[in-house]
Every structure is written in C-alpha cells, then in structure tokens.
mmCIF file of C-alpha atoms and ligand atoms in Angstrom:
data_model
loop_
_atom_site.group_PDB
_atom_site.id
_atom_site.type_symbol
_atom_site.label_atom_id
_atom_site.label_comp_id
_atom_site.label_asym_id
_atom_site.label_seq_id
_atom_site.Cartn_x
_atom_site.Cartn_y
_atom_site.Cartn_z
ATOM 1 C CA MET D 223 0.000 0.000 0.000
ATOM 2 C CA LYS D 224 1.268 3.470 -0.846
ATOM 3 C CA THR D 225 1.056 5.957 2.030
ATOM 4 C CA ILE D 226 0.200 9.514 0.997
ATOM 5 C CA ILE D 227 1.548 12.204 3.336
ATOM 6 C CA GLU D 228 -0.476 15.418 3.113
ATOM 7 C CA LYS D 229 1.042 18.536 4.630
ATOM 8 C CA LEU D 230 -1.439 20.978 6.132
ATOM 9 C CA THR D 231 -0.550 24.613 5.552
ATOM 10 C CA TYR D 232 -1.997 28.053 6.139
ATOM 11 C CA ASP D 233 -4.123 27.633 3.018
ATOM 12 C CA GLU D 234 -7.501 26.936 4.663
ATOM 13 C CA GLN D 235 -9.228 25.960 1.452
ATOM 14 C CA LYS D 236 -6.571 23.444 0.530
ATOM 15 C CA ASN D 237 -6.660 22.035 4.059
ATOM 16 C CA ARG D 238 -10.407 21.522 3.856
ATOM 17 C CA ALA D 239 -10.052 19.579 0.624
ATOM 18 C CA ILE D 240 -7.351 17.374 2.180
ATOM 19 C CA ILE D 241 -9.443 16.774 5.299
ATOM 20 C CA GLN D 242 -12.461 15.868 3.127
ATOM 21 C CA THR D 243 -10.402 13.223 1.347
ATOM 22 C CA ALA D 244 -9.168 11.873 4.671
ATOM 23 C CA ALA D 245 -12.720 11.804 6.064
ATOM 24 C CA ARG D 246 -13.903 9.849 3.039
ATOM 25 C CA LEU D 247 -11.196 7.248 3.627
ATOM 26 C CA ILE D 248 -12.362 6.862 7.227
ATOM 27 C CA GLN D 249 -15.998 6.568 6.203
ATOM 28 C CA GLU D 250 -14.986 3.828 3.758
ATOM 29 C CA GLY D 251 -13.433 1.892 6.660
ATOM 30 C CA SER D 252 -9.767 2.847 6.037
ATOM 31 C CA LEU D 253 -7.171 4.303 8.392
ATOM 32 C CA VAL D 254 -5.790 7.855 8.508
ATOM 33 C CA ALA D 255 -3.117 9.182 10.880
ATOM 34 C CA PHE D 256 -3.782 12.722 12.099
ATOM 35 C CA PRO D 257 -2.335 15.278 14.523
ATOM 36 C CA THR D 258 -3.822 16.002 17.937
ATOM 37 C CA GLU D 259 -2.455 18.291 20.655
ATOM 38 C CA THR D 260 -1.023 15.305 22.599
ATOM 39 C CA VAL D 261 0.448 12.853 20.059
ATOM 40 C CA TYR D 262 -0.465 11.739 16.517
ATOM 41 C CA GLY D 263 -3.440 9.368 16.373
ATOM 42 C CA LEU D 264 -4.226 6.493 13.998
ATOM 43 C CA GLY D 265 -7.887 7.006 13.165
ATOM 44 C CA ALA D 266 -10.697 4.726 12.015
ATOM 45 C CA ASP D 267 -14.509 4.859 12.132
ATOM 46 C CA ALA D 268 -15.147 3.986 15.798
ATOM 47 C CA LEU D 269 -18.602 2.564 15.091
ATOM 48 C CA ASN D 270 -17.377 0.192 12.358
ATOM 49 C CA PRO D 271 -15.980 -3.044 13.834
ATOM 50 C CA GLN D 272 -13.983 -3.964 10.705
ATOM 51 C CA ALA D 273 -12.360 -0.535 10.667
ATOM 52 C CA SER D 274 -11.349 -0.813 14.335
ATOM 53 C CA ARG D 275 -9.863 -4.224 13.645
ATOM 54 C CA LYS D 276 -7.621 -2.659 10.993
ATOM 55 C CA ILE D 277 -6.070 -0.423 13.657
ATOM 56 C CA TYR D 278 -4.924 -3.422 15.687
ATOM 57 C CA GLU D 279 -3.500 -5.009 12.557
ATOM 58 C CA ALA D 280 -1.585 -1.916 11.397
ATOM 59 C CA LYS D 281 -0.082 -1.276 14.845
ATOM 60 C CA GLY D 282 0.479 -4.887 15.824
ATOM 61 C CA ARG D 283 -1.557 -4.040 18.929
ATOM 62 C CA PRO D 284 -2.841 -6.713 21.346
ATOM 63 C CA SER D 285 -6.601 -7.068 20.757
ATOM 64 C CA ASP D 286 -7.484 -6.660 24.453
ATOM 65 C CA ASN D 287 -6.165 -3.090 24.477
ATOM 66 C CA PRO D 288 -9.167 -0.765 23.924
ATOM 67 C CA LEU D 289 -9.173 2.344 21.729
ATOM 68 C CA ILE D 290 -10.119 5.917 22.602
ATOM 69 C CA VAL D 291 -13.143 7.296 20.722
ATOM 70 C CA HIS D 292 -12.563 10.898 19.639
ATOM 71 C CA ILE D 293 -15.527 13.260 19.294
ATOM 72 C CA SER D 294 -15.797 16.875 18.139
ATOM 73 C CA ASN D 295 -18.768 18.150 20.153
ATOM 74 C CA MET D 296 -20.503 17.453 23.426
ATOM 75 C CA GLU D 297 -23.877 16.421 21.941
ATOM 76 C CA ASP D 298 -22.221 13.472 20.230
ATOM 77 C CA LEU D 299 -21.228 11.953 23.579
ATOM 78 C CA GLU D 300 -24.790 10.846 24.411
ATOM 79 C CA LYS D 301 -25.058 8.347 21.581
ATOM 80 C CA ILE D 302 -22.053 6.284 22.685
ATOM 81 C CA VAL D 303 -22.402 6.228 26.498
ATOM 82 C CA LEU D 304 -25.203 4.956 28.782
ATOM 83 C CA HIS D 305 -25.133 7.985 31.053
ATOM 84 C CA ILE D 306 -22.937 10.968 31.845
ATOM 85 C CA PRO D 307 -22.139 11.370 35.564
ATOM 86 C CA PRO D 308 -22.442 15.030 36.693
ATOM 87 C CA LYS D 309 -18.745 15.142 37.640
ATOM 88 C CA ALA D 310 -17.761 13.971 34.162
ATOM 89 C CA LYS D 311 -19.925 16.707 32.693
ATOM 90 C CA LYS D 312 -18.099 19.285 34.814
ATOM 91 C CA MET D 313 -14.763 17.883 33.665
ATOM 92 C CA ALA D 314 -15.825 18.115 30.030
ATOM 93 C CA GLU D 315 -16.903 21.724 30.510
ATOM 94 C CA GLN D 316 -13.543 22.556 32.049
ATOM 95 C CA PHE D 317 -11.105 20.524 29.946
ATOM 96 C CA TRP D 318 -12.691 19.680 26.563
ATOM 97 C CA PRO D 319 -11.493 20.108 23.953
ATOM 98 C CA GLY D 320 -8.224 19.077 25.580
ATOM 99 C CA PRO D 321 -5.838 16.346 26.766
ATOM 100 C CA LEU D 322 -8.430 14.511 28.873
ATOM 101 C CA THR D 323 -9.920 11.070 28.191
ATOM 102 C CA MET D 324 -12.894 9.903 30.259
ATOM 103 C CA ILE D 325 -14.191 6.352 30.663
ATOM 104 C CA PHE D 326 -17.963 5.748 30.623
ATOM 105 C CA GLU D 327 -20.293 2.772 30.404
ATOM 106 C CA LYS D 328 -20.718 2.215 26.678
ATOM 107 C CA SER D 329 -23.941 2.135 24.680
ATOM 108 C CA GLN D 330 -24.925 -0.440 22.025
ATOM 109 C CA ALA D 331 -23.629 1.896 19.326
ATOM 110 C CA VAL D 332 -19.994 1.133 20.182
ATOM 111 C CA PRO D 333 -18.738 -2.231 18.925
ATOM 112 C CA MET D 334 -16.694 -4.513 21.201
ATOM 113 C CA GLU D 335 -13.886 -4.362 18.619
ATOM 114 C CA THR D 336 -13.400 -0.703 19.563
ATOM 115 C CA THR D 337 -13.461 -1.283 23.329
ATOM 116 C CA GLY D 338 -11.283 -4.398 23.333
ATOM 117 C CA GLY D 339 -14.211 -6.435 24.656
ATOM 118 C CA LEU D 340 -15.018 -4.068 27.545
ATOM 119 C CA GLN D 341 -18.474 -2.702 28.473
ATOM 120 C CA THR D 342 -16.885 0.721 28.983
ATOM 121 C CA VAL D 343 -15.676 3.231 26.407
ATOM 122 C CA ALA D 344 -12.901 5.832 26.569
ATOM 123 C CA VAL D 345 -13.827 9.202 25.016
ATOM 124 C CA ARG D 346 -11.823 12.327 24.257
ATOM 125 C CA MET D 347 -12.413 15.633 22.469
ATOM 126 C CA PRO D 348 -8.971 16.678 21.183
ATOM 127 C CA ASP D 349 -7.893 20.319 21.074
ATOM 128 C CA HIS D 350 -6.572 20.474 17.537
ATOM 129 C CA PRO D 351 -8.304 22.155 14.589
ATOM 130 C CA VAL D 352 -7.364 19.430 12.085
ATOM 131 C CA ALA D 353 -8.529 16.642 14.405
ATOM 132 C CA LEU D 354 -11.840 18.371 15.140
ATOM 133 C CA LEU D 355 -12.583 19.037 11.457
ATOM 134 C CA LEU D 356 -11.662 15.485 10.520
ATOM 135 C CA ILE D 357 -13.857 13.933 13.227
ATOM 136 C CA GLN D 358 -16.812 16.036 12.181
ATOM 137 C CA ALA D 359 -16.369 15.353 8.474
ATOM 138 C CA ALA D 360 -15.979 11.613 9.082
ATOM 139 C CA GLY D 361 -19.280 11.292 10.929
ATOM 140 C CA GLY D 362 -18.417 12.248 14.499
ATOM 141 C CA TYR D 363 -16.622 9.226 15.989
ATOM 142 C CA ILE D 364 -12.980 8.370 15.317
ATOM 143 C CA ALA D 365 -11.277 5.582 17.245
ATOM 144 C CA ALA D 366 -7.606 6.461 17.568
ATOM 145 C CA PRO D 367 -4.694 5.057 19.503
ATOM 146 C CA SER D 368 -1.305 6.715 19.210
ATOM 147 C CA ALA D 369 -0.051 6.262 15.622
ATOM 148 C CA ASN D 370 3.068 4.210 16.426
ATOM 149 C CA THR D 371 3.837 0.539 16.023
ATOM 150 C CA SER D 372 2.913 -1.166 19.294
ATOM 151 C CA GLY D 373 5.805 -0.875 21.743
ATOM 152 C CA ARG D 374 7.475 2.115 20.040
ATOM 153 C CA PRO D 375 7.465 5.650 21.453
ATOM 154 C CA SER D 376 4.311 7.613 20.543
ATOM 155 C CA PRO D 377 4.708 9.896 17.502
ATOM 156 C CA THR D 378 5.040 13.634 18.067
ATOM 157 C CA LEU D 379 5.832 14.393 14.386
ATOM 158 C CA ALA D 380 4.296 13.094 11.144
ATOM 159 C CA GLU D 381 7.783 11.757 10.309
ATOM 160 C CA HIS D 382 7.564 9.466 13.354
ATOM 161 C CA VAL D 383 4.275 8.069 12.052
ATOM 162 C CA ALA D 384 5.856 7.419 8.657
ATOM 163 C CA GLU D 385 8.833 5.699 10.319
ATOM 164 C CA ASP D 386 6.478 3.155 11.872
ATOM 165 C CA LEU D 387 3.508 2.883 9.507
ATOM 166 C CA ASP D 388 4.704 3.785 5.991
ATOM 167 C CA GLY D 389 3.156 1.304 3.554
ATOM 168 C CA ARG D 390 0.643 0.068 6.140
ATOM 169 C CA ILE D 391 -1.930 2.902 6.002
ATOM 170 C CA PRO D 392 -3.234 4.988 3.068
ATOM 171 C CA MET D 393 -2.793 8.494 4.508
ATOM 172 C CA ILE D 394 -0.950 10.615 7.057
ATOM 173 C CA LEU D 395 -2.050 14.194 7.751
ATOM 174 C CA ASP D 396 1.050 16.221 8.621
ATOM 175 C CA GLY D 397 0.184 19.067 10.982
ATOM 176 C CA GLY D 398 3.746 19.642 12.204
ATOM 177 C CA PRO D 399 4.977 19.026 15.757
ATOM 178 C CA VAL D 400 2.333 18.374 18.430
ATOM 179 C CA GLY D 401 1.986 20.772 21.366
ATOM 180 C CA ILE D 402 2.059 18.543 24.437
ATOM 181 C CA GLY D 403 3.999 15.424 23.481
ATOM 182 C CA LEU D 404 2.476 13.001 26.039
ATOM 183 C CA GLU D 405 -0.764 11.060 25.749
ATOM 184 C CA SER D 406 -3.924 12.386 27.446
ATOM 185 C CA THR D 407 -4.775 11.982 31.124
ATOM 186 C CA ILE D 408 -7.292 9.123 31.488
ATOM 187 C CA VAL D 409 -9.942 9.365 34.204
ATOM 188 C CA ASP D 410 -12.381 6.518 34.846
ATOM 189 C CA PHE D 411 -15.952 7.634 35.604
ATOM 190 C CA SER D 412 -17.516 4.191 35.234
ATOM 191 C CA GLU D 413 -17.323 3.557 39.003
ATOM 192 C CA ASP D 414 -18.301 5.589 42.070
ATOM 193 C CA THR D 415 -15.079 7.483 42.743
ATOM 194 C CA PRO D 416 -13.308 8.923 39.706
ATOM 195 C CA MET D 417 -9.866 7.401 39.217
ATOM 196 C CA VAL D 418 -6.839 8.469 37.173
ATOM 197 C CA LEU D 419 -5.731 5.489 35.082
ATOM 198 C CA ARG D 420 -2.983 7.296 33.153
ATOM 199 C CA PRO D 421 -1.290 10.537 34.282
ATOM 200 C CA GLY D 422 -0.944 13.308 31.700
ATOM 201 C CA TYR D 423 -0.886 17.039 31.163
ATOM 202 C CA ILE D 424 -4.027 17.448 33.294
ATOM 203 C CA THR D 425 -2.751 16.704 36.795
ATOM 204 C CA PRO D 426 -4.672 15.275 39.792
ATOM 205 C CA SER D 427 -4.634 18.688 41.477
ATOM 206 C CA MET D 428 -6.160 20.324 38.380
ATOM 207 C CA ILE D 429 -8.880 17.656 38.458
ATOM 208 C CA GLU D 430 -9.519 18.044 42.187
ATOM 209 C CA GLU D 431 -10.098 21.750 41.729
ATOM 210 C CA VAL D 432 -13.051 20.895 39.501
ATOM 211 C CA ILE D 433 -14.644 17.768 41.048
ATOM 212 C CA GLY D 434 -12.989 17.185 44.425
ATOM 213 C CA THR D 435 -11.360 13.897 45.368
ATOM 214 C CA VAL D 436 -9.908 11.757 42.605
ATOM 215 C CA GLU D 437 -8.058 8.484 43.192
ATOM 216 C CA MET D 438 -4.927 7.255 41.432
ATOM 217 C CA ASP D 439 -4.925 3.713 40.072
ATOM 218 C CA PRO D 440 -2.570 2.090 42.633
ATOM 219 C CA ALA D 441 -1.046 -0.018 39.859
ATOM 220 C CA LEU D 442 0.408 3.189 38.355
ATOM 221 C CA LEU D 443 2.910 3.442 41.135
ATOM 222 C CA GLN D 444 4.464 0.013 40.896
ATOM 223 C CA ALA D 445 6.590 -1.932 38.459
ATOM 224 C CA PRO D 446 4.401 -4.387 36.523
ATOM 225 C CA LEU D 447 4.714 -8.011 37.576
ATOM 226 C CA ALA D 448 6.189 -9.131 34.283
ATOM 227 C CA TRP D 449 9.192 -6.903 34.834
ATOM 228 C CA GLN D 450 9.957 -7.999 38.331
ATOM 229 C CA GLY D 451 13.389 -9.530 38.489
ATOM 230 C CA GLU D 452 14.075 -8.548 34.880
ATOM 231 C CA HIS D 453 17.113 -6.576 35.942
ATOM 232 C CA ALA D 454 17.989 -8.614 38.986
ATOM 233 C CA GLY D 455 21.698 -8.874 39.512
ATOM 234 C CA SER D 456 22.632 -6.115 37.070
ATOM 235 C CA GLY D 457 25.202 -4.397 39.257
ATOM 236 C CA SER D 458 24.106 -1.401 41.241
ATOM 237 C CA ALA D 459 20.885 -1.096 39.268
ATOM 238 C CA SER D 460 17.933 -1.738 41.507
ATOM 239 C CA MET D 461 14.222 -1.982 41.036
ATOM 240 C CA GLN D 462 12.955 1.151 42.649
ATOM 241 C CA SER D 463 10.477 -0.928 44.612
ATOM 242 C CA GLY D 464 13.331 -1.765 46.928
ATOM 243 C CA LYS D 465 13.371 1.696 48.434
ATOM 244 C CA GLU D 466 12.872 1.716 52.164
ATOM 245 C CA ASP D 467 12.848 5.390 53.075
ATOM 246 C CA GLY D 468 9.634 6.218 51.220
ATOM 247 C CA LYS D 469 11.233 9.377 49.864
ATOM 248 C CA GLY D 470 12.170 8.265 46.370
ATOM 249 C CA ILE D 471 10.019 8.026 43.276
ATOM 250 C CA LEU D 472 8.051 5.340 45.071
ATOM 251 C CA GLY D 473 7.065 5.477 48.712
ATOM 252 C CA ARG D 474 6.762 2.685 51.248
ATOM 253 C CA LYS D 475 3.102 1.963 50.570
ATOM 254 C CA GLU D 476 3.818 1.104 46.956
ATOM 255 C CA SER D 477 6.732 -1.115 47.935
ATOM 256 C CA GLN D 478 4.345 -3.088 50.105
ATOM 257 C CA ASN D 479 1.831 -3.416 47.289
ATOM 258 C CA LEU D 480 4.500 -4.863 45.110
ATOM 259 C CA GLU D 481 5.576 -7.302 47.771
ATOM 260 C CA GLN D 482 2.014 -8.470 48.095
ATOM 261 C CA GLY D 483 2.090 -9.662 44.516
ATOM 262 C CA GLY D 484 1.442 -6.659 42.323
ATOM 263 C CA LEU D 485 -1.646 -4.971 40.931
ATOM 264 C CA ARG D 486 -3.215 -5.034 37.512
ATOM 265 C CA PRO D 487 -3.570 -1.583 35.907
ATOM 266 C CA LYS D 488 -7.187 -0.672 35.098
ATOM 267 C CA ALA D 489 -6.249 0.702 31.675
ATOM 268 C CA PRO D 490 -5.239 -2.460 29.803
ATOM 269 C CA GLY D 491 -2.649 -0.553 27.772
ATOM 270 C CA MET D 492 -0.743 0.495 30.876
ATOM 271 C CA LYS D 493 0.438 -3.041 31.542
ATOM 272 C CA TYR D 494 2.560 -3.262 28.414
ATOM 273 C CA ARG D 495 6.137 -2.106 28.226
ATOM 274 C CA HIS D 496 5.163 0.775 25.993
ATOM 275 C CA TYR D 497 7.241 3.621 24.720
ATOM 276 C CA ALA D 498 10.356 1.513 24.580
ATOM 277 C CA PRO D 499 13.442 2.640 22.684
ATOM 278 C CA LYS D 500 15.607 -0.057 21.086
ATOM 279 C CA ALA D 501 18.501 0.741 23.422
ATOM 280 C CA GLU D 502 18.463 -0.127 27.090
ATOM 281 C CA LEU D 503 17.278 2.958 29.007
ATOM 282 C CA ILE D 504 18.476 3.449 32.568
ATOM 283 C CA LEU D 505 17.250 6.244 34.826
ATOM 284 C CA VAL D 506 19.542 7.739 37.442
ATOM 285 C CA ASP D 507 17.713 9.315 40.360
ATOM 286 C CA GLY D 508 19.083 11.425 43.214
ATOM 287 C CA SER D 509 20.563 14.844 43.892
ATOM 288 C CA GLN D 510 21.652 16.708 40.780
ATOM 289 C CA GLU D 511 25.345 16.589 41.579
ATOM 290 C CA LYS D 512 25.382 12.878 42.371
ATOM 291 C CA VAL D 513 23.345 12.065 39.274
ATOM 292 C CA GLN D 514 25.851 13.827 37.019
ATOM 293 C CA GLU D 515 28.760 12.148 38.714
ATOM 294 C CA LYS D 516 27.160 8.718 38.357
ATOM 295 C CA ILE D 517 26.148 9.188 34.726
ATOM 296 C CA ASN D 518 29.646 10.422 33.837
ATOM 297 C CA PHE D 519 31.128 7.383 35.556
ATOM 298 C CA LEU D 520 28.739 4.893 33.897
ATOM 299 C CA ALA D 521 29.137 6.484 30.458
ATOM 300 C CA LYS D 522 32.914 6.287 30.670
ATOM 301 C CA GLU D 523 32.717 2.696 31.825
ATOM 302 C CA GLY D 524 30.312 1.778 29.015
ATOM 303 C CA ILE D 525 32.426 3.432 26.334
ATOM 304 C CA ALA D 526 35.534 1.652 27.638
ATOM 305 C CA ALA D 527 33.617 -1.607 27.235
ATOM 306 C CA GLY D 528 32.962 -0.709 23.579
ATOM 307 C CA LYS D 529 29.342 0.416 23.947
ATOM 308 C CA ARG D 530 27.670 3.393 22.272
ATOM 309 C CA ILE D 531 26.253 5.493 25.078
ATOM 310 C CA GLY D 532 23.519 8.145 24.936
ATOM 311 C CA ILE D 533 22.817 10.606 27.742
ATOM 312 C CA ILE D 534 19.602 12.524 28.405
ATOM 313 C CA GLY D 535 20.278 15.735 30.320
ATOM 314 C CA THR D 536 18.636 19.149 30.395
ATOM 315 C CA ASP D 537 19.554 22.619 29.136
ATOM 316 C CA GLU D 538 20.887 23.218 32.650
ATOM 317 C CA THR D 539 23.126 20.141 32.789
ATOM 318 C CA LYS D 540 24.033 19.062 29.257
ATOM 319 C CA ASP D 541 27.476 20.675 29.320
ATOM 320 C CA LEU D 542 28.419 18.812 32.491
ATOM 321 C CA TYR D 543 28.523 15.432 30.740
ATOM 322 C CA LYS D 544 31.977 14.534 29.545
ATOM 323 C CA SER D 545 31.486 11.615 27.150
ATOM 324 C CA GLY D 546 28.815 9.803 25.149
ATOM 325 C CA ILE D 547 26.180 11.368 22.900
ATOM 326 C CA VAL D 548 24.508 14.014 25.049
ATOM 327 C CA LYS D 549 21.038 15.408 24.299
ATOM 328 C CA SER D 550 19.030 17.966 26.208
ATOM 329 C CA ILE D 551 15.395 17.008 26.691
ATOM 330 C CA GLY D 552 14.364 20.564 27.655
ATOM 331 C CA THR D 553 14.573 22.805 30.673
ATOM 332 C CA ARG D 554 13.509 22.033 34.240
ATOM 333 C CA VAL D 555 12.314 25.627 34.493
ATOM 334 C CA LYS D 556 9.572 24.753 31.994
ATOM 335 C CA GLU D 557 8.414 21.157 32.435
ATOM 336 C CA ASP D 558 6.323 21.349 29.249
ATOM 337 C CA THR D 559 9.499 21.312 27.188
ATOM 338 C CA ILE D 560 10.549 18.010 28.755
ATOM 339 C CA ALA D 561 7.220 16.371 27.889
ATOM 340 C CA GLN D 562 7.404 17.743 24.342
ATOM 341 C CA HIS D 563 10.795 16.219 23.578
ATOM 342 C CA LEU D 564 10.764 12.881 25.431
ATOM 343 C CA TYR D 565 9.485 10.602 22.658
ATOM 344 C CA GLY D 566 11.407 12.424 19.923
ATOM 345 C CA ILE D 567 14.679 11.989 21.822
ATOM 346 C CA LEU D 568 14.075 8.273 22.325
ATOM 347 C CA ARG D 569 13.558 7.921 18.580
ATOM 348 C CA GLU D 570 16.685 9.989 17.818
ATOM 349 C CA PHE D 571 18.764 7.681 19.980
ATOM 350 C CA ASP D 572 17.268 4.705 18.125
ATOM 351 C CA GLN D 573 18.486 6.190 14.853
ATOM 352 C CA LEU D 574 21.933 6.766 16.326
ATOM 353 C CA GLU D 575 21.940 3.083 17.288
ATOM 354 C CA VAL D 576 23.186 3.607 20.811
ATOM 355 C CA ASP D 577 23.356 0.518 23.013
ATOM 356 C CA ARG D 578 22.426 2.193 26.257
ATOM 357 C CA ILE D 579 20.886 5.495 27.343
ATOM 358 C CA TYR D 580 21.434 7.013 30.768
ATOM 359 C CA SER D 581 18.888 9.632 31.736
ATOM 360 C CA GLU D 582 18.304 12.015 34.584
ATOM 361 C CA SER D 583 14.945 11.417 36.256
ATOM 362 C CA PHE D 584 12.076 13.904 36.235
ATOM 363 C CA SER D 585 9.760 13.210 39.144
ATOM 364 C CA SER D 586 7.726 16.159 40.403
ATOM 365 C CA PRO D 587 4.113 16.613 41.497
ATOM 366 C CA GLY D 588 2.951 18.342 38.300
ATOM 367 C CA LEU D 589 3.643 17.270 34.755
ATOM 368 C CA GLY D 590 6.756 15.494 36.024
ATOM 369 C CA GLN D 591 4.515 12.706 37.266
ATOM 370 C CA ALA D 592 3.331 11.978 33.733
ATOM 371 C CA VAL D 593 6.839 12.303 32.292
ATOM 372 C CA MET D 594 8.235 9.943 34.912
ATOM 373 C CA ASN D 595 5.434 7.421 34.362
ATOM 374 C CA ARG D 596 6.373 7.193 30.655
ATOM 375 C CA MET D 597 10.105 7.158 31.371
ATOM 376 C CA LEU D 598 9.790 4.348 33.912
ATOM 377 C CA LYS D 599 7.876 2.313 31.355
ATOM 378 C CA ALA D 600 10.411 3.025 28.626
ATOM 379 C CA ALA D 601 13.144 1.966 31.047
ATOM 380 C CA GLY D 602 11.323 -1.188 32.151
ATOM 381 C CA HIS D 603 11.586 0.370 35.637
ATOM 382 C CA HIS D 604 15.368 0.177 35.553
ATOM 383 C CA VAL D 605 16.414 2.880 38.026
ATOM 384 C CA ILE D 606 19.723 3.522 39.743
ATOM 385 C CA GLU D 607 19.403 5.463 42.995
ATOM 386 C CA VAL D 608 22.398 7.563 44.007
HETATM 387 O O1 LIG J 877 -3.598 11.512 23.874
HETATM 388 C C1 LIG J 877 -4.138 10.433 23.611
HETATM 389 O O2 LIG J 877 -4.942 9.887 24.380
HETATM 390 C C2 LIG J 877 -3.781 9.774 22.275
HETATM 391 C C3 LIG J 877 -4.330 10.657 21.144
HETATM 392 C C4 LIG J 877 -4.173 10.029 19.787
HETATM 393 O O3 LIG J 877 -5.657 10.991 21.417
HETATM 394 N N1 LIG J 877 -4.295 8.444 22.191
HETATM 395 C C5 LIG J 877 -3.772 7.425 22.915
HETATM 396 O O4 LIG J 877 -4.355 6.179 22.674
HETATM 397 O O5 LIG J 877 -2.867 7.558 23.705
HETATM 398 P P1 LIG J 877 -3.679 4.802 23.080
HETATM 399 O O6 LIG J 877 -4.500 3.770 22.416
HETATM 400 O O7 LIG J 877 -2.254 4.820 22.766
HETATM 401 O O8 LIG J 877 -3.948 4.691 24.608
HETATM 402 C C6 LIG J 877 -5.240 4.430 25.081
HETATM 403 C C7 LIG J 877 -5.192 3.986 26.503
HETATM 404 C C8 LIG J 877 -4.704 2.553 26.644
HETATM 405 O O9 LIG J 877 -3.853 2.451 27.770
HETATM 406 C C9 LIG J 877 -6.008 1.787 26.876
HETATM 407 O O10 LIG J 877 -5.805 0.596 27.579
HETATM 408 C C10 LIG J 877 -6.828 2.796 27.641
HETATM 409 O O11 LIG J 877 -6.519 4.017 27.021
HETATM 410 N N2 LIG J 877 -8.270 2.568 27.514
HETATM 411 C C11 LIG J 877 -9.037 2.726 26.409
HETATM 412 N N3 LIG J 877 -10.316 2.372 26.658
HETATM 413 C C12 LIG J 877 -10.377 1.996 27.950
HETATM 414 C C13 LIG J 877 -11.416 1.503 28.798
HETATM 415 N N4 LIG J 877 -12.641 1.339 28.352
HETATM 416 N N5 LIG J 877 -11.087 1.204 30.084
HETATM 417 C C14 LIG J 877 -9.815 1.375 30.540
HETATM 418 N N6 LIG J 877 -8.800 1.829 29.777
HETATM 419 C C15 LIG J 877 -9.071 2.127 28.499
HETATM 420 MG MG1 LIG J 878 -0.270 4.363 22.652
#
C-alpha cells in the first residue's frame, strides 16, 4: 500500500479539501493518521468493527487493548455512552477540547472491537483544529490510539508516524509538531469514585479543583509483575520498589503493594512495556550533583567496554557530561518542554543506534509525574538510585 503524506498549511481551502479526502477514507473503513495536541493518532470509524480491527492489525496491537473514541462536540457523547455522571460533565466543561480522556459505560452503538471487549468506552475531544474538522467530516466518531507501532514511542511528528507505519496505512495528515507530546490523562468515571488510570498534562490537582477527590490507580505506582526480576543482579541497578525510606520516586506503601504480589492496571494498555526505545534505558535518580557524577562514571565505563552510550540531560546540565552522545530534553524551568521532547529523543537515539541510554529522572508533582510514568515504562523500571 502506498502511504500519501499530506502537509497541512496556512491555506484553509486546501486544508479543507485534504481533510475531506481523509474523512472519506475513514468513512470507507480505512485508516488515517492525524495530529492532535497530545500525540499523533491512527484514526478509524469507531462505530465500524472492521475498521477498528484494521487499527490493531496496522499497529500490531494486542486485541485486548481498547481504543479511545474521539468526538468533536458534546452532543455526540450521548449516543455512545449509557449515562454521563455530573462530575464527568463538569470535567468536560472545564477541559474539553483538551488532553483529557474519560471512561464511561458504553452504549450499544460502540462495537466490542473498539473497546477491546469491555463494556466501557474511553472518550476524548482533542484540542486540535485538524482533528476536530476530521472527526466532524468523518461522521463524528474516530477511534484512535497513538499512531506508532505497538511498543514504540508515541509519535510527536508526522515523520515518526511514517517511520512506523509507511506502507501500512493509506494516509498521514502532517500538521507539524504536536503541542504537548504526552498522551492524554485518562480518568475513569464508570465507578463511584473517579480514578486516574494514566497521568498526563491534566494533573490530579487540576482535576480536584473541579470535582474534588480523585483516586490514582494504585497499579500506576508500581513496576508491573512481568518486569519484576528482569534486571535482577545487574550491578548497582535496583528496582525502585526496593526503596525503604519512602522518599524516592516510590514510597513505602507502593513497595508493600508490590511485595504483596502486584496490581493489575485498570487501563489495559498500561500493563505493556510501551514507549520503549531499542537501546536499554536506565534512569539515574538522586541529587543533581550525584546524578551527574554517576552518569559520567557509567558512560565512561560503558564506552571503555565498547558500547555506544547516549545521555539525556537538560539545558541546565548538558554541558556537564563529559562523554557519550549528550542530548538535552528541555529545561527544568519549563516542564512542558521536557514532555514535548521525550518521545522524539528516544527515537533519535534509536536512529543513532546507541546501546544504552542514561537519563536524569524527572519526578515532580505536576507534569513530572506523567513524564516519569512514561520514562519508567520506557526503562522497564530500571532505576539507579544515588
Ligand atoms: O492523547 C491520547 O490519548 C492519544 C491521542 C491520539 O488521542 N491516544 C492514545 O491512545 O494515547 P492509546 O491507544 O495509545 O492509549 C489508550 C489507553 C490505553 O492504555 C487503553 O488501555 C486505555 O486508554 N483505555 C481505552 N479504553 C479503555 C477503557 N474502556 N477502560 C480502561 N482503559 C481504556
Ligand atoms: Mg499508545
């Protein structure tokens, strides 16, 4: 299959014609990749089971991992959900269009192929003009996961989509770099207390300002079972679950959860080792000075052993690294920049064919929580504490 890449420009009329063509493809049951404000999505008609199935095929995605249904206006929500809890309505008023996905009980209109066999449906109204026009023109409901091959970092540029899906889908809409760079915050409203299933740009404190108490899926804070022991015995590297002081990225409570046998994440997609670069990614966590010292030491050691080493630092620290291929992910003064560049940097290191990447860690109560969640997954929870 030939993949057509259509660049969207400032020519509104031309854009409309391109979006019409893309919408027609979706209505015919085909796939189109398109920009959103978070990451690029791989879209299909959400109400057409055969079309949804094509998404899983193109991405190589496990069939139990449900898709997010994207809508372009609030009235369209009613057709696909059984009811809208008042708190969810408030959230929509505050954050839609925007980087928020909400989970509802699904109606008959949504096929099981779209929800991965679940009775609930994830819904989002993206804040991107191209996405909104496309959804509307295609009939109102576009199922779209991130437009990467399963297991690869999510695409933040049309070029990333082409890297993964060229020849597998008929069209990519190129809207330039995305704004946020991390997938949406997912909040489950299908049970009594709302629960964050995936952290994102919209933080728990932003949510609590609107609807009061929100829980965090406890499974978010632990290393998935499948990874336990994966790095056992690899020198000073330790699973962060081993922390005893409760002050690190994980506190004591989470360590106990893990000891008790682990928890299953409520968002099926969160259990996979997503976002993984080809190289081994190792996070180094601790005070800034110690982190630099450790990364410099490990990089030197790796290079001496004949390895290609990549280092992820920040604008503030990049000049302090003495060897290896050093890249700045952004500035700690503006956390947004770190989110924006994370996936792109992982892909750049893939192209440079490094064997191992050492990265500073980025835990903080705000957006840092979402960044760290993705980094821990990319690293298979391989963290060195200094
Ligand atoms: O920002 C985003 O959300 C992007 C853009 C394209 O909108 N989309 C995205 O989709 O990240 P995807 O498929 O990569 O991630 C969807 C996540 C998965 O972890 C999936 O398991 C979860 O949402 N999910 C979808 N439906 C669900 C449901 N009914 N219950 C629980 N989790 C659900
Ligand atoms: Mg994804």
